């Protein structure tokens, strides 16, 4: 599944780019076959007659507008128009990807020996209609953590050119922390102040390529205007000190990763 280059990839360069700019290209991480197998698995999970146990589904809105999403719905039957699937770790095939040997080495270097999973998400943009994801940060009150998470890896399972809705980032935006205590979507006034539309950078990707994305880096993705699906997986890792601080329900226990010898 992993590209052979990952065995020797120098992480120091990626780590310093990541620290300075809030993102870093890792290049090809999955082979074409590995990426295609995960894309096929994503298709099977969405097209199955029943939801996969433990996986959380969110369908695209009928209008293809973020504002029209029905957040409460979950599984709505077989469809290639799910917008995202969370808790991918519940699926053995995605679980093996999450705990691959390269991510073990990467996270050990950037987070330390004990690494936990906050979330693993499939981002699916169906051909011609898959919706845009607005500018946001991946942290804030809703995440409920006692310290800021920072390490995410985004991996393209299909080619993701600009027209298909590739990642776009605002370089350096991670340094100012959260735009609002709630986190999540960036308010328009903050976007205007940073002139985000003009200063952002598009990160087109080939199938199998990955990027590091700091949780506080402002990022978004566009609508898919191509005849092909655009699927990607983002994984948010935590270090061993991070705790869930919610009080109204039992605090979340995050699964620890990389306890077994890693598959390659
Ligand atoms: O790939 C996408 O469409 C969205 C990715 C994203 O926003 C995230 O990982 O937080």
PDB file of C-alpha atoms and ligand atoms in Angstrom:
ATOM      1  CA  UNK A   1       0.000   0.000   0.000  1.00  0.00           C
ATOM      2  CA  UNK A   2       2.835   2.410   0.817  1.00  0.00           C
ATOM      3  CA  UNK A   3       5.089   3.934  -1.780  1.00  0.00           C
ATOM      4  CA  UNK A   4       8.633   2.549  -1.280  1.00  0.00           C
ATOM      5  CA  UNK A   5       9.973   6.134  -1.032  1.00  0.00           C
ATOM      6  CA  UNK A   6       8.288   6.531   2.373  1.00  0.00           C
ATOM      7  CA  UNK A   7      10.901   4.218   3.903  1.00  0.00           C
ATOM      8  CA  UNK A   8      13.624   6.833   3.307  1.00  0.00           C
ATOM      9  CA  UNK A   9      11.676  10.084   3.157  1.00  0.00           C
ATOM     10  CA  UNK A  10      13.545  12.752   5.127  1.00  0.00           C
ATOM     11  CA  UNK A  11      11.090  14.088   7.668  1.00  0.00           C
ATOM     12  CA  UNK A  12      13.267  16.972   8.878  1.00  0.00           C
ATOM     13  CA  UNK A  13      12.577  19.074   5.780  1.00  0.00           C
ATOM     14  CA  UNK A  14       8.832  18.436   5.944  1.00  0.00           C
ATOM     15  CA  UNK A  15       8.816  19.193   9.681  1.00  0.00           C
ATOM     16  CA  UNK A  16      10.504  22.561   9.273  1.00  0.00           C
ATOM     17  CA  UNK A  17       8.220  23.560   6.364  1.00  0.00           C
ATOM     18  CA  UNK A  18       5.273  22.504   8.507  1.00  0.00           C
ATOM     19  CA  UNK A  19       6.442  24.560  11.466  1.00  0.00           C
ATOM     20  CA  UNK A  20       6.989  27.680   9.386  1.00  0.00           C
ATOM     21  CA  UNK A  21       4.040  27.557   6.976  1.00  0.00           C
ATOM     22  CA  UNK A  22       1.484  25.377   8.762  1.00  0.00           C
ATOM     23  CA  UNK A  23       1.446  22.755   6.008  1.00  0.00           C
ATOM     24  CA  UNK A  24       3.983  20.613   4.168  1.00  0.00           C
ATOM     25  CA  UNK A  25       3.877  18.439   1.058  1.00  0.00           C
ATOM     26  CA  UNK A  26       4.963  14.866   1.746  1.00  0.00           C
ATOM     27  CA  UNK A  27       4.740  13.749  -1.881  1.00  0.00           C
ATOM     28  CA  UNK A  28       3.603  10.286  -2.800  1.00  0.00           C
ATOM     29  CA  UNK A  29       2.770   8.186   0.259  1.00  0.00           C
ATOM     30  CA  UNK A  30       0.439   5.564  -1.247  1.00  0.00           C
ATOM     31  CA  UNK A  31       1.057   3.599  -4.401  1.00  0.00           C
ATOM     32  CA  UNK A  32      -1.563   4.012  -7.120  1.00  0.00           C
ATOM     33  CA  UNK A  33      -2.863   0.559  -6.228  1.00  0.00           C
ATOM     34  CA  UNK A  34      -2.972   1.392  -2.514  1.00  0.00           C
ATOM     35  CA  UNK A  35      -4.886   4.628  -3.122  1.00  0.00           C
ATOM     36  CA  UNK A  36      -7.238   2.919  -5.587  1.00  0.00           C
ATOM     37  CA  UNK A  37      -7.947   0.123  -3.100  1.00  0.00           C
ATOM     38  CA  UNK A  38      -8.924   2.653  -0.415  1.00  0.00           C
ATOM     39  CA  UNK A  39     -11.021   4.617  -2.918  1.00  0.00           C
ATOM     40  CA  UNK A  40     -12.796   1.363  -3.825  1.00  0.00           C
ATOM     41  CA  UNK A  41     -13.339   0.631  -0.146  1.00  0.00           C
ATOM     42  CA  UNK A  42     -14.807   4.128   0.322  1.00  0.00           C
ATOM     43  CA  UNK A  43     -17.176   3.459  -2.567  1.00  0.00           C
ATOM     44  CA  UNK A  44     -18.184   0.130  -1.027  1.00  0.00           C
ATOM     45  CA  UNK A  45     -18.844   1.710   2.390  1.00  0.00           C
ATOM     46  CA  UNK A  46     -21.065   4.376   0.825  1.00  0.00           C
ATOM     47  CA  UNK A  47     -22.815   2.011  -1.568  1.00  0.00           C
ATOM     48  CA  UNK A  48     -23.543  -0.777   0.938  1.00  0.00           C
ATOM     49  CA  UNK A  49     -27.112  -1.645   1.914  1.00  0.00           C
ATOM     50  CA  UNK A  50     -26.417  -0.876   5.553  1.00  0.00           C
ATOM     51  CA  UNK A  51     -24.057   1.453   7.392  1.00  0.00           C
ATOM     52  CA  UNK A  52     -20.758  -0.053   8.454  1.00  0.00           C
ATOM     53  CA  UNK A  53     -20.875  -0.520  12.255  1.00  0.00           C
ATOM     54  CA  UNK A  54     -19.111   2.296  14.058  1.00  0.00           C
ATOM     55  CA  UNK A  55     -18.730   4.555  10.997  1.00  0.00           C
ATOM     56  CA  UNK A  56     -20.462   7.964  11.086  1.00  0.00           C
ATOM     57  CA  UNK A  57     -21.971   9.172   7.798  1.00  0.00           C
ATOM     58  CA  UNK A  58     -22.944  12.659   6.678  1.00  0.00           C
ATOM     59  CA  UNK A  59     -24.687  13.137   3.330  1.00  0.00           C
ATOM     60  CA  UNK A  60     -24.107  16.082   1.010  1.00  0.00           C
ATOM     61  CA  UNK A  61     -26.971  18.601   0.971  1.00  0.00           C
ATOM     62  CA  UNK A  62     -29.463  18.384  -1.927  1.00  0.00           C
ATOM     63  CA  UNK A  63     -28.387  21.882  -3.043  1.00  0.00           C
ATOM     64  CA  UNK A  64     -24.661  21.152  -2.698  1.00  0.00           C
ATOM     65  CA  UNK A  65     -24.401  24.138  -0.323  1.00  0.00           C
ATOM     66  CA  UNK A  66     -22.687  23.808   3.054  1.00  0.00           C
ATOM     67  CA  UNK A  67     -25.352  26.046   4.648  1.00  0.00           C
ATOM     68  CA  UNK A  68     -28.071  23.530   3.679  1.00  0.00           C
ATOM     69  CA  UNK A  69     -26.463  20.490   5.344  1.00  0.00           C
ATOM     70  CA  UNK A  70     -28.687  18.395   7.600  1.00  0.00           C
ATOM     71  CA  UNK A  71     -26.254  17.706  10.439  1.00  0.00           C
ATOM     72  CA  UNK A  72     -28.563  15.346  12.332  1.00  0.00           C
ATOM     73  CA  UNK A  73     -29.201  12.749   9.638  1.00  0.00           C
ATOM     74  CA  UNK A  74     -26.328  10.246   9.371  1.00  0.00           C
ATOM     75  CA  UNK A  75     -26.838   7.208   7.154  1.00  0.00           C
ATOM     76  CA  UNK A  76     -29.548   7.741   4.501  1.00  0.00           C
ATOM     77  CA  UNK A  77     -29.092   4.568   2.406  1.00  0.00           C
ATOM     78  CA  UNK A  78     -26.650   3.655  -0.372  1.00  0.00           C
ATOM     79  CA  UNK A  79     -25.380   6.785  -2.120  1.00  0.00           C
ATOM     80  CA  UNK A  80     -22.212   8.087  -3.726  1.00  0.00           C
ATOM     81  CA  UNK A  81     -23.080  11.527  -2.379  1.00  0.00           C
ATOM     82  CA  UNK A  82     -21.984  11.198   1.220  1.00  0.00           C
ATOM     83  CA  UNK A  83     -19.946  14.274   2.055  1.00  0.00           C
ATOM     84  CA  UNK A  84     -17.912  12.643   4.786  1.00  0.00           C
ATOM     85  CA  UNK A  85     -17.471   9.430   6.716  1.00  0.00           C
ATOM     86  CA  UNK A  86     -15.952   9.703  10.187  1.00  0.00           C
ATOM     87  CA  UNK A  87     -14.508   7.035  12.475  1.00  0.00           C
ATOM     88  CA  UNK A  88     -12.827   5.289   9.576  1.00  0.00           C
ATOM     89  CA  UNK A  89     -10.814   3.361  12.154  1.00  0.00           C
ATOM     90  CA  UNK A  90     -13.899   1.134  12.541  1.00  0.00           C
ATOM     91  CA  UNK A  91     -13.160  -0.277   9.091  1.00  0.00           C
ATOM     92  CA  UNK A  92     -10.254  -2.771   9.044  1.00  0.00           C
ATOM     93  CA  UNK A  93      -8.929  -1.633   5.647  1.00  0.00           C
ATOM     94  CA  UNK A  94      -8.843   2.050   6.606  1.00  0.00           C
ATOM     95  CA  UNK A  95      -7.606   1.002  10.052  1.00  0.00           C
ATOM     96  CA  UNK A  96      -4.514  -0.547   8.444  1.00  0.00           C
ATOM     97  CA  UNK A  97      -3.918   2.642   6.498  1.00  0.00           C
ATOM     98  CA  UNK A  98      -4.203   4.816   9.622  1.00  0.00           C
ATOM     99  CA  UNK A  99      -1.597   2.673  11.395  1.00  0.00           C
ATOM    100  CA  UNK A 100       0.827   2.272   8.505  1.00  0.00           C
ATOM    101  CA  UNK A 101       4.559   2.168   9.141  1.00  0.00           C
ATOM    102  CA  UNK A 102       5.234   5.579   7.626  1.00  0.00           C
ATOM    103  CA  UNK A 103       2.658   7.347   9.799  1.00  0.00           C
ATOM    104  CA  UNK A 104       4.170   5.513  12.790  1.00  0.00           C
ATOM    105  CA  UNK A 105       7.597   7.012  12.000  1.00  0.00           C
ATOM    106  CA  UNK A 106       6.163  10.449  11.189  1.00  0.00           C
ATOM    107  CA  UNK A 107       4.052  10.750  14.330  1.00  0.00           C
ATOM    108  CA  UNK A 108       6.805   9.377  16.564  1.00  0.00           C
ATOM    109  CA  UNK A 109       9.066  12.145  15.301  1.00  0.00           C
ATOM    110  CA  UNK A 110       6.492  14.948  15.611  1.00  0.00           C
ATOM    111  CA  UNK A 111       4.430  13.810  18.606  1.00  0.00           C
ATOM    112  CA  UNK A 112       6.566  11.370  20.574  1.00  0.00           C
ATOM    113  CA  UNK A 113       6.304   7.705  21.466  1.00  0.00           C
ATOM    114  CA  UNK A 114       2.621   7.692  22.503  1.00  0.00           C
ATOM    115  CA  UNK A 115       0.254   8.636  19.701  1.00  0.00           C
ATOM    116  CA  UNK A 116      -3.541   8.722  19.825  1.00  0.00           C
ATOM    117  CA  UNK A 117      -6.233   9.181  17.203  1.00  0.00           C
ATOM    118  CA  UNK A 118      -8.613  12.143  17.404  1.00  0.00           C
ATOM    119  CA  UNK A 119     -10.381  11.463  14.123  1.00  0.00           C
ATOM    120  CA  UNK A 120     -10.002   9.831  10.727  1.00  0.00           C
ATOM    121  CA  UNK A 121     -12.323  11.215   8.051  1.00  0.00           C
ATOM    122  CA  UNK A 122     -13.105  10.383   4.442  1.00  0.00           C
ATOM    123  CA  UNK A 123     -13.883  13.571   2.513  1.00  0.00           C
ATOM    124  CA  UNK A 124     -15.884  12.645  -0.557  1.00  0.00           C
ATOM    125  CA  UNK A 125     -16.812  14.972  -3.394  1.00  0.00           C
ATOM    126  CA  UNK A 126     -19.122  13.255  -5.839  1.00  0.00           C
ATOM    127  CA  UNK A 127     -18.585  13.979  -9.574  1.00  0.00           C
ATOM    128  CA  UNK A 128     -19.778  17.481 -10.580  1.00  0.00           C
ATOM    129  CA  UNK A 129     -21.708  18.131  -7.360  1.00  0.00           C
ATOM    130  CA  UNK A 130     -19.488  17.436  -4.309  1.00  0.00           C
ATOM    131  CA  UNK A 131     -19.691  20.506  -2.113  1.00  0.00           C
ATOM    132  CA  UNK A 132     -17.085  23.021  -1.078  1.00  0.00           C
ATOM    133  CA  UNK A 133     -15.847  23.058   2.530  1.00  0.00           C
ATOM    134  CA  UNK A 134     -15.580  26.635   3.811  1.00  0.00           C
ATOM    135  CA  UNK A 135     -12.483  28.168   5.461  1.00  0.00           C
ATOM    136  CA  UNK A 136     -12.034  26.583   8.865  1.00  0.00           C
ATOM    137  CA  UNK A 137      -9.613  25.428  11.553  1.00  0.00           C
ATOM    138  CA  UNK A 138      -9.713  21.971  13.097  1.00  0.00           C
ATOM    139  CA  UNK A 139      -9.845  22.783  16.808  1.00  0.00           C
ATOM    140  CA  UNK A 140     -11.879  24.886  19.231  1.00  0.00           C
ATOM    141  CA  UNK A 141     -14.429  24.404  21.984  1.00  0.00           C
ATOM    142  CA  UNK A 142     -16.291  21.762  20.009  1.00  0.00           C
ATOM    143  CA  UNK A 143     -13.187  19.575  19.857  1.00  0.00           C
ATOM    144  CA  UNK A 144     -13.105  19.581  23.673  1.00  0.00           C
ATOM    145  CA  UNK A 145      -9.367  19.077  24.152  1.00  0.00           C
ATOM    146  CA  UNK A 146      -7.201  20.340  27.007  1.00  0.00           C
ATOM    147  CA  UNK A 147      -4.461  21.465  24.608  1.00  0.00           C
ATOM    148  CA  UNK A 148      -4.329  22.411  20.961  1.00  0.00           C
ATOM    149  CA  UNK A 149      -3.991  19.500  18.534  1.00  0.00           C
ATOM    150  CA  UNK A 150      -1.681  20.279  15.646  1.00  0.00           C
ATOM    151  CA  UNK A 151      -0.838  17.279  13.494  1.00  0.00           C
ATOM    152  CA  UNK A 152      -3.043  16.187  10.606  1.00  0.00           C
ATOM    153  CA  UNK A 153      -2.207  14.236   7.495  1.00  0.00           C
ATOM    154  CA  UNK A 154      -4.419  14.683   4.429  1.00  0.00           C
ATOM    155  CA  UNK A 155      -4.066  12.062   1.660  1.00  0.00           C
ATOM    156  CA  UNK A 156      -5.622  12.133  -1.801  1.00  0.00           C
ATOM    157  CA  UNK A 157      -7.254   8.849  -2.894  1.00  0.00           C
ATOM    158  CA  UNK A 158      -7.998  10.320  -6.346  1.00  0.00           C
ATOM    159  CA  UNK A 159      -6.290  13.019  -8.347  1.00  0.00           C
ATOM    160  CA  UNK A 160      -7.342  16.304  -6.760  1.00  0.00           C
ATOM    161  CA  UNK A 161      -6.694  19.159  -9.189  1.00  0.00           C
ATOM    162  CA  UNK A 162      -8.038  22.641  -8.465  1.00  0.00           C
ATOM    163  CA  UNK A 163     -11.246  21.946 -10.456  1.00  0.00           C
ATOM    164  CA  UNK A 164     -11.978  18.863  -8.316  1.00  0.00           C
ATOM    165  CA  UNK A 165     -11.714  20.806  -5.054  1.00  0.00           C
ATOM    166  CA  UNK A 166      -8.143  20.389  -3.863  1.00  0.00           C
ATOM    167  CA  UNK A 167      -6.978  21.672  -0.495  1.00  0.00           C
ATOM    168  CA  UNK A 168      -6.338  25.409  -0.179  1.00  0.00           C
ATOM    169  CA  UNK A 169      -4.428  26.829   2.760  1.00  0.00           C
ATOM    170  CA  UNK A 170      -3.491  30.222   4.130  1.00  0.00           C
ATOM    171  CA  UNK A 171       0.239  29.835   4.780  1.00  0.00           C
ATOM    172  CA  UNK A 172       1.369  30.898   8.249  1.00  0.00           C
ATOM    173  CA  UNK A 173      -2.186  31.296   9.583  1.00  0.00           C
ATOM    174  CA  UNK A 174      -1.533  28.620  12.223  1.00  0.00           C
ATOM    175  CA  UNK A 175       0.769  30.990  14.111  1.00  0.00           C
ATOM    176  CA  UNK A 176      -2.053  33.227  15.354  1.00  0.00           C
ATOM    177  CA  UNK A 177      -3.948  30.334  16.998  1.00  0.00           C
ATOM    178  CA  UNK A 178      -7.731  30.104  16.802  1.00  0.00           C
ATOM    179  CA  UNK A 179      -9.639  32.861  15.006  1.00  0.00           C
ATOM    180  CA  UNK A 180     -12.491  32.407  17.523  1.00  0.00           C
ATOM    181  CA  UNK A 181     -12.665  30.346  20.749  1.00  0.00           C
ATOM    182  CA  UNK A 182     -15.322  28.135  19.114  1.00  0.00           C
ATOM    183  CA  UNK A 183     -12.937  27.254  16.297  1.00  0.00           C
ATOM    184  CA  UNK A 184     -14.310  25.655  13.147  1.00  0.00           C
ATOM    185  CA  UNK A 185     -15.567  27.987  10.405  1.00  0.00           C
ATOM    186  CA  UNK A 186     -13.651  31.265  10.095  1.00  0.00           C
ATOM    187  CA  UNK A 187     -15.917  34.326  10.309  1.00  0.00           C
ATOM    188  CA  UNK A 188     -16.160  36.534   7.230  1.00  0.00           C
ATOM    189  CA  UNK A 189     -14.678  39.567   9.009  1.00  0.00           C
ATOM    190  CA  UNK A 190     -11.499  37.583   9.793  1.00  0.00           C
ATOM    191  CA  UNK A 191     -11.301  36.341   6.195  1.00  0.00           C
ATOM    192  CA  UNK A 192     -11.658  39.897   4.921  1.00  0.00           C
ATOM    193  CA  UNK A 193      -8.980  41.155   7.301  1.00  0.00           C
ATOM    194  CA  UNK A 194      -6.499  38.587   5.987  1.00  0.00           C
ATOM    195  CA  UNK A 195      -7.642  38.924   2.375  1.00  0.00           C
ATOM    196  CA  UNK A 196      -7.765  35.124   2.442  1.00  0.00           C
ATOM    197  CA  UNK A 197      -9.172  34.751  -1.080  1.00  0.00           C
ATOM    198  CA  UNK A 198      -6.021  36.372  -2.524  1.00  0.00           C
ATOM    199  CA  UNK A 199      -3.288  35.166  -0.193  1.00  0.00           C
ATOM    200  CA  UNK A 200      -4.253  31.491  -0.080  1.00  0.00           C
ATOM    201  CA  UNK A 201      -2.339  28.744  -1.847  1.00  0.00           C
ATOM    202  CA  UNK A 202      -3.937  25.843  -3.724  1.00  0.00           C
ATOM    203  CA  UNK A 203      -2.419  22.410  -3.144  1.00  0.00           C
ATOM    204  CA  UNK A 204      -3.403  20.239  -6.107  1.00  0.00           C
ATOM    205  CA  UNK A 205      -2.537  16.606  -5.470  1.00  0.00           C
ATOM    206  CA  UNK A 206      -2.086  13.408  -7.417  1.00  0.00           C
ATOM    207  CA  UNK A 207      -3.719  10.243  -6.145  1.00  0.00           C
ATOM    208  CA  UNK A 208      -1.629   8.873  -3.250  1.00  0.00           C
ATOM    209  CA  UNK A 209       0.021  12.169  -2.274  1.00  0.00           C
ATOM    210  CA  UNK A 210      -0.185  13.514   1.263  1.00  0.00           C
ATOM    211  CA  UNK A 211       0.146  16.869   3.023  1.00  0.00           C
ATOM    212  CA  UNK A 212       0.757  17.712   6.638  1.00  0.00           C
ATOM    213  CA  UNK A 213      -1.817  20.290   7.735  1.00  0.00           C
ATOM    214  CA  UNK A 214      -1.585  22.060  11.098  1.00  0.00           C
ATOM    215  CA  UNK A 215      -4.985  22.038  12.861  1.00  0.00           C
ATOM    216  CA  UNK A 216      -4.859  25.844  13.165  1.00  0.00           C
ATOM    217  CA  UNK A 217      -3.983  26.492   9.519  1.00  0.00           C
ATOM    218  CA  UNK A 218      -6.940  28.077   7.776  1.00  0.00           C
ATOM    219  CA  UNK A 219      -7.957  25.685   5.038  1.00  0.00           C
ATOM    220  CA  UNK A 220     -10.841  24.980   2.696  1.00  0.00           C
ATOM    221  CA  UNK A 221     -11.673  22.884  -0.359  1.00  0.00           C
ATOM    222  CA  UNK A 222     -13.663  23.813  -3.454  1.00  0.00           C
ATOM    223  CA  UNK A 223     -16.586  22.176  -5.190  1.00  0.00           C
ATOM    224  CA  UNK A 224     -15.891  19.219  -7.487  1.00  0.00           C
ATOM    225  CA  UNK A 225     -16.540  20.402 -11.043  1.00  0.00           C
ATOM    226  CA  UNK A 226     -15.023  17.346 -12.724  1.00  0.00           C
ATOM    227  CA  UNK A 227     -16.724  14.130 -13.934  1.00  0.00           C
ATOM    228  CA  UNK A 228     -14.684  12.051 -11.435  1.00  0.00           C
ATOM    229  CA  UNK A 229     -15.041  11.583  -7.696  1.00  0.00           C
ATOM    230  CA  UNK A 230     -12.547  13.370  -5.419  1.00  0.00           C
ATOM    231  CA  UNK A 231     -11.915  11.376  -2.246  1.00  0.00           C
ATOM    232  CA  UNK A 232      -9.358  12.117   0.443  1.00  0.00           C
ATOM    233  CA  UNK A 233      -8.649  10.988   3.977  1.00  0.00           C
ATOM    234  CA  UNK A 234      -7.572  13.270   6.781  1.00  0.00           C
ATOM    235  CA  UNK A 235      -6.240  11.905  10.041  1.00  0.00           C
ATOM    236  CA  UNK A 236      -5.862  14.011  13.145  1.00  0.00           C
ATOM    237  CA  UNK A 237      -3.286  12.644  15.580  1.00  0.00           C
ATOM    238  CA  UNK A 238      -2.800  13.571  19.249  1.00  0.00           C
ATOM    239  CA  UNK A 239       0.180  13.309  21.550  1.00  0.00           C
ATOM    240  CA  UNK A 240       0.093  11.215  24.686  1.00  0.00           C
ATOM    241  CA  UNK A 241      -0.667  14.141  27.021  1.00  0.00           C
ATOM    242  CA  UNK A 242      -3.866  15.300  25.328  1.00  0.00           C
ATOM    243  CA  UNK A 243      -7.097  14.701  27.247  1.00  0.00           C
ATOM    244  CA  UNK A 244     -10.752  15.251  26.495  1.00  0.00           C
ATOM    245  CA  UNK A 245     -12.107  17.896  28.822  1.00  0.00           C
ATOM    246  CA  UNK A 246     -15.835  17.583  28.257  1.00  0.00           C
ATOM    247  CA  UNK A 247     -17.779  17.222  31.506  1.00  0.00           C
ATOM    248  CA  UNK A 248     -21.422  16.785  30.562  1.00  0.00           C
ATOM    249  CA  UNK A 249     -20.757  13.284  29.273  1.00  0.00           C
ATOM    250  CA  UNK A 250     -17.939  10.897  30.129  1.00  0.00           C
ATOM    251  CA  UNK A 251     -14.721  12.269  28.603  1.00  0.00           C
ATOM    252  CA  UNK A 252     -13.739  10.618  25.327  1.00  0.00           C
ATOM    253  CA  UNK A 253     -10.976   8.041  25.476  1.00  0.00           C
ATOM    254  CA  UNK A 254      -8.875   8.300  22.356  1.00  0.00           C
ATOM    255  CA  UNK A 255      -7.595   5.072  20.799  1.00  0.00           C
ATOM    256  CA  UNK A 256      -3.844   4.645  21.057  1.00  0.00           C
ATOM    257  CA  UNK A 257      -2.157   3.903  17.727  1.00  0.00           C
ATOM    258  CA  UNK A 258       0.938   2.012  16.635  1.00  0.00           C
ATOM    259  CA  UNK A 259       0.959  -0.494  19.500  1.00  0.00           C
ATOM    260  CA  UNK A 260       1.444  -3.416  17.104  1.00  0.00           C
ATOM    261  CA  UNK A 261       4.245  -3.842  14.598  1.00  0.00           C
ATOM    262  CA  UNK A 262       3.163  -1.707  11.636  1.00  0.00           C
ATOM    263  CA  UNK A 263       2.117  -3.106   8.248  1.00  0.00           C
ATOM    264  CA  UNK A 264       3.934  -1.550   5.297  1.00  0.00           C
TER     265      UNK A 264
HETATM  266  O1  LIG B   1     -10.692  17.287   1.775  1.00  0.00           O
HETATM  267  C1  LIG B   1     -11.629  18.021   2.069  1.00  0.00           C
HETATM  268  O2  LIG B   1     -12.542  18.253   1.294  1.00  0.00           O
HETATM  269  C2  LIG B   1     -11.701  18.691   3.412  1.00  0.00           C
HETATM  270  C3  LIG B   1     -10.534  18.439   4.293  1.00  0.00           C
HETATM  271  C4  LIG B   1     -10.621  19.227   5.566  1.00  0.00           C
HETATM  272  O3  LIG B   1     -11.165  20.293   5.587  1.00  0.00           O
HETATM  273  C5  LIG B   1     -10.064  18.722   6.799  1.00  0.00           C
HETATM  274  O4  LIG B   1      -9.404  17.684   6.782  1.00  0.00           O
HETATM  275  O5  LIG B   1     -10.284  19.369   7.840  1.00  0.00           O
END
